[in-house]
PDB file of C-alpha atoms and ligand atoms in Angstrom:
ATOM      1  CA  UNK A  27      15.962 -16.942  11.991  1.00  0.00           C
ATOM      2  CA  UNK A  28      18.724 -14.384  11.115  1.00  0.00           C
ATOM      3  CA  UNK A  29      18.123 -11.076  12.970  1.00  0.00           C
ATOM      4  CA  UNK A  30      20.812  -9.842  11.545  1.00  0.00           C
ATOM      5  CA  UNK A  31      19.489  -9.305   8.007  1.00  0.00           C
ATOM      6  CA  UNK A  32      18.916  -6.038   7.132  1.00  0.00           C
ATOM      7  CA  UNK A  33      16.238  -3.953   5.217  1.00  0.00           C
ATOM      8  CA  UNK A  34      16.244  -0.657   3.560  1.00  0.00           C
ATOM      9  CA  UNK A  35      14.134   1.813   5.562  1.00  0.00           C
ATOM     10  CA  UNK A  36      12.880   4.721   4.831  1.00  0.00           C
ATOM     11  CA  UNK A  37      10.970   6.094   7.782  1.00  0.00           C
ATOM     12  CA  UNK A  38       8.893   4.708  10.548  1.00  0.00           C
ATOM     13  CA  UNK A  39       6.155   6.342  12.380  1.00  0.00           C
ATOM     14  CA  UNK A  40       2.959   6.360  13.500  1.00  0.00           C
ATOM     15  CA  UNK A  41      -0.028   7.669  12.554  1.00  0.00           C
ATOM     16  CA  UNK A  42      -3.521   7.000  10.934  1.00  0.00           C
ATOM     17  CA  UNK A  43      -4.338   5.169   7.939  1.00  0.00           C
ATOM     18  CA  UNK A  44      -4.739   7.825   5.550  1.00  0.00           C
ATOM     19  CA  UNK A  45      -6.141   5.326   2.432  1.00  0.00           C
ATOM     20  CA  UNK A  46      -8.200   2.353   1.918  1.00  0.00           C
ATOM     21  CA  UNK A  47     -10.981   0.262   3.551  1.00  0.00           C
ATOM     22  CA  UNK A  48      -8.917   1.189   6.948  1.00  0.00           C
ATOM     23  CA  UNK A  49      -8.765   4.819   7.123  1.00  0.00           C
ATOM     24  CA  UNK A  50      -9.076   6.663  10.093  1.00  0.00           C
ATOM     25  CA  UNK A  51      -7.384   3.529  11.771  1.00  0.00           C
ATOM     26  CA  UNK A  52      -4.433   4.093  13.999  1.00  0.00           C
ATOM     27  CA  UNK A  53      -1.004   2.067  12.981  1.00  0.00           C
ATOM     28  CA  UNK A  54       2.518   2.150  13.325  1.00  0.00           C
ATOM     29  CA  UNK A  55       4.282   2.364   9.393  1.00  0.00           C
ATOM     30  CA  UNK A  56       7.376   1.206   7.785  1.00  0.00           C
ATOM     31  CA  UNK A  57       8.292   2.365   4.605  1.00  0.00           C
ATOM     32  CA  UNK A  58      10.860   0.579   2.962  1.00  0.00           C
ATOM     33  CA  UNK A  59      13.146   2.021  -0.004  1.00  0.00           C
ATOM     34  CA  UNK A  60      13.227   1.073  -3.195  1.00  0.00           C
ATOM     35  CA  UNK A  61      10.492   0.241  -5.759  1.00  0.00           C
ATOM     36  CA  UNK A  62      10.580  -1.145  -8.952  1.00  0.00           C
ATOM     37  CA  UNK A  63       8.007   1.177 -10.821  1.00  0.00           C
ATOM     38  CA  UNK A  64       8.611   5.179 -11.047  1.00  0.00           C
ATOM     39  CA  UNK A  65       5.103   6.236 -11.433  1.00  0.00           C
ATOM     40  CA  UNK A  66       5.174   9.815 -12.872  1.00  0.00           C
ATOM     41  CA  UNK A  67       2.834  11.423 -10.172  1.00  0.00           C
ATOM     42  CA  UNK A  68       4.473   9.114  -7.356  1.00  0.00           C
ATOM     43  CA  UNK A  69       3.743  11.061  -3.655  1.00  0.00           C
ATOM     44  CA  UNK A  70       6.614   9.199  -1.935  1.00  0.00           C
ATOM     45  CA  UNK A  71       9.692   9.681  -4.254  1.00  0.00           C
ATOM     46  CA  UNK A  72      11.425  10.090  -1.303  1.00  0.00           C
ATOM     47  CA  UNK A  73      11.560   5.849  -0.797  1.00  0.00           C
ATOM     48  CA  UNK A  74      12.967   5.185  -4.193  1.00  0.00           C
ATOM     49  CA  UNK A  75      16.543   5.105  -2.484  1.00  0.00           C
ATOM     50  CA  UNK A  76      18.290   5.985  -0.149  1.00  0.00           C
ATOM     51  CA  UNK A  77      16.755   3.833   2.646  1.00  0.00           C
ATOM     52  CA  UNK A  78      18.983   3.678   5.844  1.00  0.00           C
ATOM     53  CA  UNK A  79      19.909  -0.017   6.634  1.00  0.00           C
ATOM     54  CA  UNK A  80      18.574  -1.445   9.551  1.00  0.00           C
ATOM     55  CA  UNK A  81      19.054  -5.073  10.974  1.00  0.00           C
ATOM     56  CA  UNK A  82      15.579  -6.922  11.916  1.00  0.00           C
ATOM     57  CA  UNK A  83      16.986  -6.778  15.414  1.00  0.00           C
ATOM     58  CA  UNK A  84      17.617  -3.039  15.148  1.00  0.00           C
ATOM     59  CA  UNK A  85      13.835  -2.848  14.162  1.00  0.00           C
ATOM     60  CA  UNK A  86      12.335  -4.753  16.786  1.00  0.00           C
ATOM     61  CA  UNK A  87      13.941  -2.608  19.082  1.00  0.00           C
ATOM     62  CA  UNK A  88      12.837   0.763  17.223  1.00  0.00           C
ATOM     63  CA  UNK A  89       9.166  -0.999  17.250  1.00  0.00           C
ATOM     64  CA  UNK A  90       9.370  -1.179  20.899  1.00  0.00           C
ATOM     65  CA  UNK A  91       9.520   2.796  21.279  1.00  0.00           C
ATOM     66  CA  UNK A  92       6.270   3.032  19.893  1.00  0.00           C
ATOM     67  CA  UNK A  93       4.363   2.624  23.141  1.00  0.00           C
ATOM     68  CA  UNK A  94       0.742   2.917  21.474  1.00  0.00           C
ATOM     69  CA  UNK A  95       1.369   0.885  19.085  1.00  0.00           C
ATOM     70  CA  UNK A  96       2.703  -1.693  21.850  1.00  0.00           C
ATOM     71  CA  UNK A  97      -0.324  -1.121  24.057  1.00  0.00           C
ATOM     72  CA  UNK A  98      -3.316   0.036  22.236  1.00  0.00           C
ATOM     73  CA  UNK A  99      -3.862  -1.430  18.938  1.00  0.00           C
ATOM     74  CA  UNK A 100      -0.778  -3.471  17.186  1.00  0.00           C
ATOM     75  CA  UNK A 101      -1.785  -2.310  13.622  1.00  0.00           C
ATOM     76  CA  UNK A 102       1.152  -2.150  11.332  1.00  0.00           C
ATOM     77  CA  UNK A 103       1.144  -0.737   7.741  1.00  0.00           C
ATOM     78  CA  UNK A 104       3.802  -2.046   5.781  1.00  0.00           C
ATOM     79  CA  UNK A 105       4.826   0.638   2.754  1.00  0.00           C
ATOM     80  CA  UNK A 106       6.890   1.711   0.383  1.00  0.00           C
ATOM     81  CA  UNK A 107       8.336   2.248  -2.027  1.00  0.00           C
ATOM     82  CA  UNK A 108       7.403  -1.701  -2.745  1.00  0.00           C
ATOM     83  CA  UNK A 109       7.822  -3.977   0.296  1.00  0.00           C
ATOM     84  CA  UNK A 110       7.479  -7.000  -1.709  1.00  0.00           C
ATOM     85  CA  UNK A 111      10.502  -6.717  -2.847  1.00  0.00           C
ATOM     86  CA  UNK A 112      11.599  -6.944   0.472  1.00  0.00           C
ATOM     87  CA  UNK A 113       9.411  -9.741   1.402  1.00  0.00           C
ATOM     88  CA  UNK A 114      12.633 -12.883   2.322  1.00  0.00           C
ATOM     89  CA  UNK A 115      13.380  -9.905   4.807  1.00  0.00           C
ATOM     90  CA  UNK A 116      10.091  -9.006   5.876  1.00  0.00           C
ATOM     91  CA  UNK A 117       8.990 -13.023   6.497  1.00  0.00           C
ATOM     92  CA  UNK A 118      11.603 -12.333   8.771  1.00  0.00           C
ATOM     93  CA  UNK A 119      10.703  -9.167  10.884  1.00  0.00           C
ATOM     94  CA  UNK A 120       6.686 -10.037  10.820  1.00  0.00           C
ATOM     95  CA  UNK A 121       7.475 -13.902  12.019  1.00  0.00           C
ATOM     96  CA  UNK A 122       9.587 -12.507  15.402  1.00  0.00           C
ATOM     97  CA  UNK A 123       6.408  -9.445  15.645  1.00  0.00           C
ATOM     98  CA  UNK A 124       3.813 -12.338  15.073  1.00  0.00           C
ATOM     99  CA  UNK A 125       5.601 -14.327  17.877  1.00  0.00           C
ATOM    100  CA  UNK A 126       5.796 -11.883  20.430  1.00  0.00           C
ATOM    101  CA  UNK A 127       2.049 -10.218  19.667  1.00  0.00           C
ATOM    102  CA  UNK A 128      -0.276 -12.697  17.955  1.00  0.00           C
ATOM    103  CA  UNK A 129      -3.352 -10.141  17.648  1.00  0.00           C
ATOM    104  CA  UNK A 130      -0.992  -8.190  15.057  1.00  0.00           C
ATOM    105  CA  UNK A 131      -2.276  -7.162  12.272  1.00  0.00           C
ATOM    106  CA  UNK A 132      -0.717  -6.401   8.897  1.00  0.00           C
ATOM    107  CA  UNK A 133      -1.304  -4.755   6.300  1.00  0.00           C
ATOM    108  CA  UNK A 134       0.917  -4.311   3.160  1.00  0.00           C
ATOM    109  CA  UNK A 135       0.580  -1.603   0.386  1.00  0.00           C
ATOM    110  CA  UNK A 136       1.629  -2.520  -2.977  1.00  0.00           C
ATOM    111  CA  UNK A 137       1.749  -2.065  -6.750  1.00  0.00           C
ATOM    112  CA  UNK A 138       0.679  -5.893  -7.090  1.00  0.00           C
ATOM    113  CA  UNK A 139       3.362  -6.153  -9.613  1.00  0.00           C
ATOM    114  CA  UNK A 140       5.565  -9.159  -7.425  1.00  0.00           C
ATOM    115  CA  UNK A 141       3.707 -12.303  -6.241  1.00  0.00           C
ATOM    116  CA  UNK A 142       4.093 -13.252  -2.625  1.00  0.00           C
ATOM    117  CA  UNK A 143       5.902 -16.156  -1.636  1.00  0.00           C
ATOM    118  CA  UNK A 144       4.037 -18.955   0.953  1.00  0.00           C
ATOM    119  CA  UNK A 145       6.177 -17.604   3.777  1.00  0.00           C
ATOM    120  CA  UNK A 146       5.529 -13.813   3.161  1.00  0.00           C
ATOM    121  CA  UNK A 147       1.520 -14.594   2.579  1.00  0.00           C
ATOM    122  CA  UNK A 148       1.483 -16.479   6.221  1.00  0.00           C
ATOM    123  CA  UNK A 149       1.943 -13.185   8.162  1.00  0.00           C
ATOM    124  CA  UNK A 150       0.326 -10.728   6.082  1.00  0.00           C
ATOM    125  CA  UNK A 151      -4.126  -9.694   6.804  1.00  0.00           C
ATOM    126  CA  UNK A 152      -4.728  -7.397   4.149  1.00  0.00           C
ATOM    127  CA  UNK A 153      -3.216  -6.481   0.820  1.00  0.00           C
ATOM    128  CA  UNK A 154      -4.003  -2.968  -0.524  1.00  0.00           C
ATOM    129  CA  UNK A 155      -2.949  -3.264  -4.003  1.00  0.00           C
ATOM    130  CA  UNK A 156      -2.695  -0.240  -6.251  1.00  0.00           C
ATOM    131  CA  UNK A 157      -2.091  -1.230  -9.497  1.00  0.00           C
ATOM    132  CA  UNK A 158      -1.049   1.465 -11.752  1.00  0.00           C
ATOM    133  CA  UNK A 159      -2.926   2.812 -15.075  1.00  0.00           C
ATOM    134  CA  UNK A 160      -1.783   4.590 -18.194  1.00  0.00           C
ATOM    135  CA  UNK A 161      -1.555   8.196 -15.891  1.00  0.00           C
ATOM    136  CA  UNK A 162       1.356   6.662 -14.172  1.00  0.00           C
ATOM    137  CA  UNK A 163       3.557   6.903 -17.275  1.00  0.00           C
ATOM    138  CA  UNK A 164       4.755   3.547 -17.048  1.00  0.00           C
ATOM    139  CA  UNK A 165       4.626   0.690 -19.838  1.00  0.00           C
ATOM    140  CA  UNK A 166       1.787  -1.529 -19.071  1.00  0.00           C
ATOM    141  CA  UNK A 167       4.086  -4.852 -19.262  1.00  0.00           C
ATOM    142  CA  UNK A 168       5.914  -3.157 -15.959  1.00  0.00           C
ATOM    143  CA  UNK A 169       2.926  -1.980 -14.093  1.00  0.00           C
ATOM    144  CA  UNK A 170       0.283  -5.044 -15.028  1.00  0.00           C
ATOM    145  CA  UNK A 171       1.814  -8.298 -14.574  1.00  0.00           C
ATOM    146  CA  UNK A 172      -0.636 -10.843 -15.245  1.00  0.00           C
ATOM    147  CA  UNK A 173       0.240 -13.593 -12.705  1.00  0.00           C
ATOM    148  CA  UNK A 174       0.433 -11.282  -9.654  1.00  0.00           C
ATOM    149  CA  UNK A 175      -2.690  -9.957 -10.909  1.00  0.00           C
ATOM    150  CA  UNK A 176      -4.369 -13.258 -10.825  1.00  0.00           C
ATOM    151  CA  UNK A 177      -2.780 -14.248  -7.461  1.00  0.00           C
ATOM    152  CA  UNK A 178      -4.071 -10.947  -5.600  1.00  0.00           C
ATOM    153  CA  UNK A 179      -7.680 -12.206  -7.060  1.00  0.00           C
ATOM    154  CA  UNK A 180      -7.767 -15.551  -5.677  1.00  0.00           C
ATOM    155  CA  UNK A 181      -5.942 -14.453  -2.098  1.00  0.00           C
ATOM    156  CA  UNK A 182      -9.578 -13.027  -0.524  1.00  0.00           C
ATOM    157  CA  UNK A 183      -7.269 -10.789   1.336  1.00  0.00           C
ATOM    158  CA  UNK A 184      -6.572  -8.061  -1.525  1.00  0.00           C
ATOM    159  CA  UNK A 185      -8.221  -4.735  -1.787  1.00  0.00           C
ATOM    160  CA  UNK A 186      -7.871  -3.128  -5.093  1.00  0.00           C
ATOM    161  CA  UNK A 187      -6.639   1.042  -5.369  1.00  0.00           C
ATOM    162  CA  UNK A 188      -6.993   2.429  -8.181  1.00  0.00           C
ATOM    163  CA  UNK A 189      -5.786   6.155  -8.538  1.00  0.00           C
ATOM    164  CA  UNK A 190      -8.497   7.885 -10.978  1.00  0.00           C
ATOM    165  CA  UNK A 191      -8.032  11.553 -12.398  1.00  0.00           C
ATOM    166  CA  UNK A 192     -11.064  11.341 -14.670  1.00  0.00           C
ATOM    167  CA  UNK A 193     -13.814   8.916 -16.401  1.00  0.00           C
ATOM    168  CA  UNK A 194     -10.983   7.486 -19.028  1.00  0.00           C
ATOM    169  CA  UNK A 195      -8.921   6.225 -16.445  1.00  0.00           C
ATOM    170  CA  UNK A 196     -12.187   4.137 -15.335  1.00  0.00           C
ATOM    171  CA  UNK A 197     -13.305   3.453 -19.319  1.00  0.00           C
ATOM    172  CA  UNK A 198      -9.183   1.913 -18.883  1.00  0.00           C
ATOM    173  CA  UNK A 199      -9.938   0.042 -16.476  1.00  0.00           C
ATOM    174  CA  UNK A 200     -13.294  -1.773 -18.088  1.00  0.00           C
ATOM    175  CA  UNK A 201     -11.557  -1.860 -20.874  1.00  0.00           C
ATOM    176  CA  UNK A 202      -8.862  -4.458 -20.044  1.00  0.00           C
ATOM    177  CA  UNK A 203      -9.616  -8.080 -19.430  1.00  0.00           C
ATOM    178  CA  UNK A 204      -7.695  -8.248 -16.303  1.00  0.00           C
ATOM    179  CA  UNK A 205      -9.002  -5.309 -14.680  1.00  0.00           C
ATOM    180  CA  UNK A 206     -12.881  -5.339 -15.789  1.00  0.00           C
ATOM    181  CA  UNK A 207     -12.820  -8.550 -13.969  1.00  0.00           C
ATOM    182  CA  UNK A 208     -11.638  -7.447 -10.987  1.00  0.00           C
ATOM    183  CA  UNK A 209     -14.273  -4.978 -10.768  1.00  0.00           C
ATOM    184  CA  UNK A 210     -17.231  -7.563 -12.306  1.00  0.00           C
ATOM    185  CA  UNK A 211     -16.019  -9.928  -9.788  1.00  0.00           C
ATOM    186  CA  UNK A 212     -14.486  -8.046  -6.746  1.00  0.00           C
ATOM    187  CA  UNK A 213     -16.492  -4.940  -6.804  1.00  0.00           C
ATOM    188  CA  UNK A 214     -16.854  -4.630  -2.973  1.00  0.00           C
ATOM    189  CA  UNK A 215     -12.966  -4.684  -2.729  1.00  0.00           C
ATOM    190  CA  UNK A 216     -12.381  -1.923  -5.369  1.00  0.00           C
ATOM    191  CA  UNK A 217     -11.574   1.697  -4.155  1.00  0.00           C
ATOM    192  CA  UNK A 218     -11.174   4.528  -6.609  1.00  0.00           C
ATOM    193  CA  UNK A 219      -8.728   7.416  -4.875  1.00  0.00           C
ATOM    194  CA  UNK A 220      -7.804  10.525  -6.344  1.00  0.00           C
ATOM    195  CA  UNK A 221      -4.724  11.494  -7.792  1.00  0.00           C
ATOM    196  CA  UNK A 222      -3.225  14.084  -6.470  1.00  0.00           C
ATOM    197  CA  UNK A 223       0.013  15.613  -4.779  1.00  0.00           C
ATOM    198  CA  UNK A 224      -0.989  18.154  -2.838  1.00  0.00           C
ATOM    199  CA  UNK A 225      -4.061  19.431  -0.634  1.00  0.00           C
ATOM    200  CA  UNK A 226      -5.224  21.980  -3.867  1.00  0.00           C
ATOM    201  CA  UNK A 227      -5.504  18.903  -6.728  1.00  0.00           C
ATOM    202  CA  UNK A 228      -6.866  16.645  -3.878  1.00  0.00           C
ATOM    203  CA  UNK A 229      -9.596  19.406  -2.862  1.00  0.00           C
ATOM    204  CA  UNK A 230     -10.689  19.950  -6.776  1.00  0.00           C
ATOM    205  CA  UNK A 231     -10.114  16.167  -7.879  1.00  0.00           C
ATOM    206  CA  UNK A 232     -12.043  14.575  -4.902  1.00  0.00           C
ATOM    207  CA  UNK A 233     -15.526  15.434  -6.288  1.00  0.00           C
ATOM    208  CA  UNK A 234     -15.435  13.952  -9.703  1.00  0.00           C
ATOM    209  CA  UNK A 235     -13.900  10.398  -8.533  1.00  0.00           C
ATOM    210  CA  UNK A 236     -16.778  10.533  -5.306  1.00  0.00           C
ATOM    211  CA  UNK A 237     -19.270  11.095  -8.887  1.00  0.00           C
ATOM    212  CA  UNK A 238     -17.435   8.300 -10.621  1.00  0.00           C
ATOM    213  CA  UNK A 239     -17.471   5.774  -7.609  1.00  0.00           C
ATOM    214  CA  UNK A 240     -20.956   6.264  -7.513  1.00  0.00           C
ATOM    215  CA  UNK A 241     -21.722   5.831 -10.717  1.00  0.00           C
ATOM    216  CA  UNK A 242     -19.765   2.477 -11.212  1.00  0.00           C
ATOM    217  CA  UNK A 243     -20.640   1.121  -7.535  1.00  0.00           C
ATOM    218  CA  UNK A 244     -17.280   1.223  -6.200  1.00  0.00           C
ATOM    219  CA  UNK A 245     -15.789   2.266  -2.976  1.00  0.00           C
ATOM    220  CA  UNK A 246     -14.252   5.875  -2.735  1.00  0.00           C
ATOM    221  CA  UNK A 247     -10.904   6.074  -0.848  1.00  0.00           C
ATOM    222  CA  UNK A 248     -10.117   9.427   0.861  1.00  0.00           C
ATOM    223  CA  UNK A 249      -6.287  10.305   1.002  1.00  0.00           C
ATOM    224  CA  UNK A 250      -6.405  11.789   4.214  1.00  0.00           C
ATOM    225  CA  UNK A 251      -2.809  12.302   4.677  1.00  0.00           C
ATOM    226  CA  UNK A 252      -2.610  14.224   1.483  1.00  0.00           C
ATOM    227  CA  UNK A 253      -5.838  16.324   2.400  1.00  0.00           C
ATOM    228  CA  UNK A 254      -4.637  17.428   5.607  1.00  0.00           C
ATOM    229  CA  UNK A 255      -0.921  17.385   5.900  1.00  0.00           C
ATOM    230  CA  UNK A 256      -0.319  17.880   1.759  1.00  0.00           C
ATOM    231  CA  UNK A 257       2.149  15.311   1.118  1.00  0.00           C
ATOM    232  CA  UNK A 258       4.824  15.946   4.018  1.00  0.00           C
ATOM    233  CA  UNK A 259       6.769  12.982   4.912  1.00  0.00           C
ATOM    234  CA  UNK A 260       6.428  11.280   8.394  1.00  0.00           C
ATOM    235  CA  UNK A 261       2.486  11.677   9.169  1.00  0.00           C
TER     236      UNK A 261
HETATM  237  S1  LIG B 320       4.524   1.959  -7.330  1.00  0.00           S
HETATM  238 FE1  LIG B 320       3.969   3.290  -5.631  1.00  0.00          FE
HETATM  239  S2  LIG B 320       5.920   3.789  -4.621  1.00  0.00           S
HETATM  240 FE2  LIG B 320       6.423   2.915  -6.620  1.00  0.00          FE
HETATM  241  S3  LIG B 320       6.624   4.707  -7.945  1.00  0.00           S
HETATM  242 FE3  LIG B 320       4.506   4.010  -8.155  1.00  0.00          FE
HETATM  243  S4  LIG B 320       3.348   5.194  -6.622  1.00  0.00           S
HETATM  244 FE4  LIG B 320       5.553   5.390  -6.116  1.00  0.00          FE
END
């Protein structure tokens, strides 16, 4: 394997799983740069570019600074930007981490937009996929590819974000083949979040999408690190 290879990074700390089925849980993150969508209300515009290049060597060695991470509970959120377009590089990083700590566990956030290959798949635990409605602002044959859709259904590993600002972002959702089934089908791995930027829209958009995730039997995913620390970077 070629430890030399480098990835665009972003940051890399650690804190607690602010979305998903695994809030609350504590994990080390790497967000990579670069993403292949520009979602208009995007909270991490920061990881579009300028990532700073490290080797996978140079990364294994920044991972070993993180002492609870080491020692505690080896839970690492891979983020973005889109890691999946990083994912020749990642095989890389996660097969040396897998080898030295085989209780690691990975999770990857992503727009579900790119398929995994074999190789990438292999070292991954949980997909949180967040694939992107009208709001974003993006042209649905960007944002809804139909055979990474399909792929993310049949892996039993996916979890399915969808960020909601009101009821016609859910009637969207029903509304299109691809999506209604995901719900009909998948409904215990389908979280509606809110959108939202800051702590203010997140405090007055919360209680509508809790309503609507009721209503439609759906999980409801807090966005803790947007509640509490109101979008800064590194938390
Ligand atoms: S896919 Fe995610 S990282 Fe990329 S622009 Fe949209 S919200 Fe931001």
């Amino acid at each position: 394997m070629d430890s030399k290879i480098v990835i665009p990074i972003s940051e890399i700390f650690y804190s607690i799983q602010g979305e998903g089925v695994n809030s609350g849980v504590p994990a080390l993150f790497i967000r990579v740069s670069g993403c292949n969508l520009k979602c208009v209300w995007c909270d991490t515009k920061y990881a579009w570019s300028n990532g700073e290049l490290y080797t996978v060597e140079e990364l294994i060695n920044l991972i070993q600074e993180f002492n609870e991470f080491l020692t505690r509970r080896r839970h690492l959120v891979i983020t973005g930007g889109e890691p999946l377009l990083w994912q020749k590089e990642l095989s890389i990083l996660l097969g040396i981490l897998k080898s030295k700590y085989t209780d690691l566990f990975v999770e990857v956030e992503t727009n579900g937009t790119i398929k995994p290959t074999i190789e990438f798949d292999n070292y991954v635990s949980q997909y949180n996929v967040s694939l992107k409605l009208g709001n974003s602002m993006i042209p649905e044959r960007e944002r809804l590819i139909p055979e990474a859709i399909e792929w993310f259904k049949k892996s039993g590993k996916a979890y399915f974000k969808f960020v909601v600002l009101n009821e016609k972002d859910v009637e969207e959702i029903l509304g299109h083949p691809l999506l209604a089934e995901i719900i009909s089908k998948h409904r215990d791995r389908v979280l509606f979040m809110p959108l939202a930027s800051t702590r203010e829209e997140y405090i007055e958009r919360a209680p509508l999408v809790i309503e609507l995730s009721k209503k439609y039997g759906v999980r409801f995913s807090p966005r803790i690190h947007i509640c509490i620390y109101s979008g800064r970077q590194g938390v």
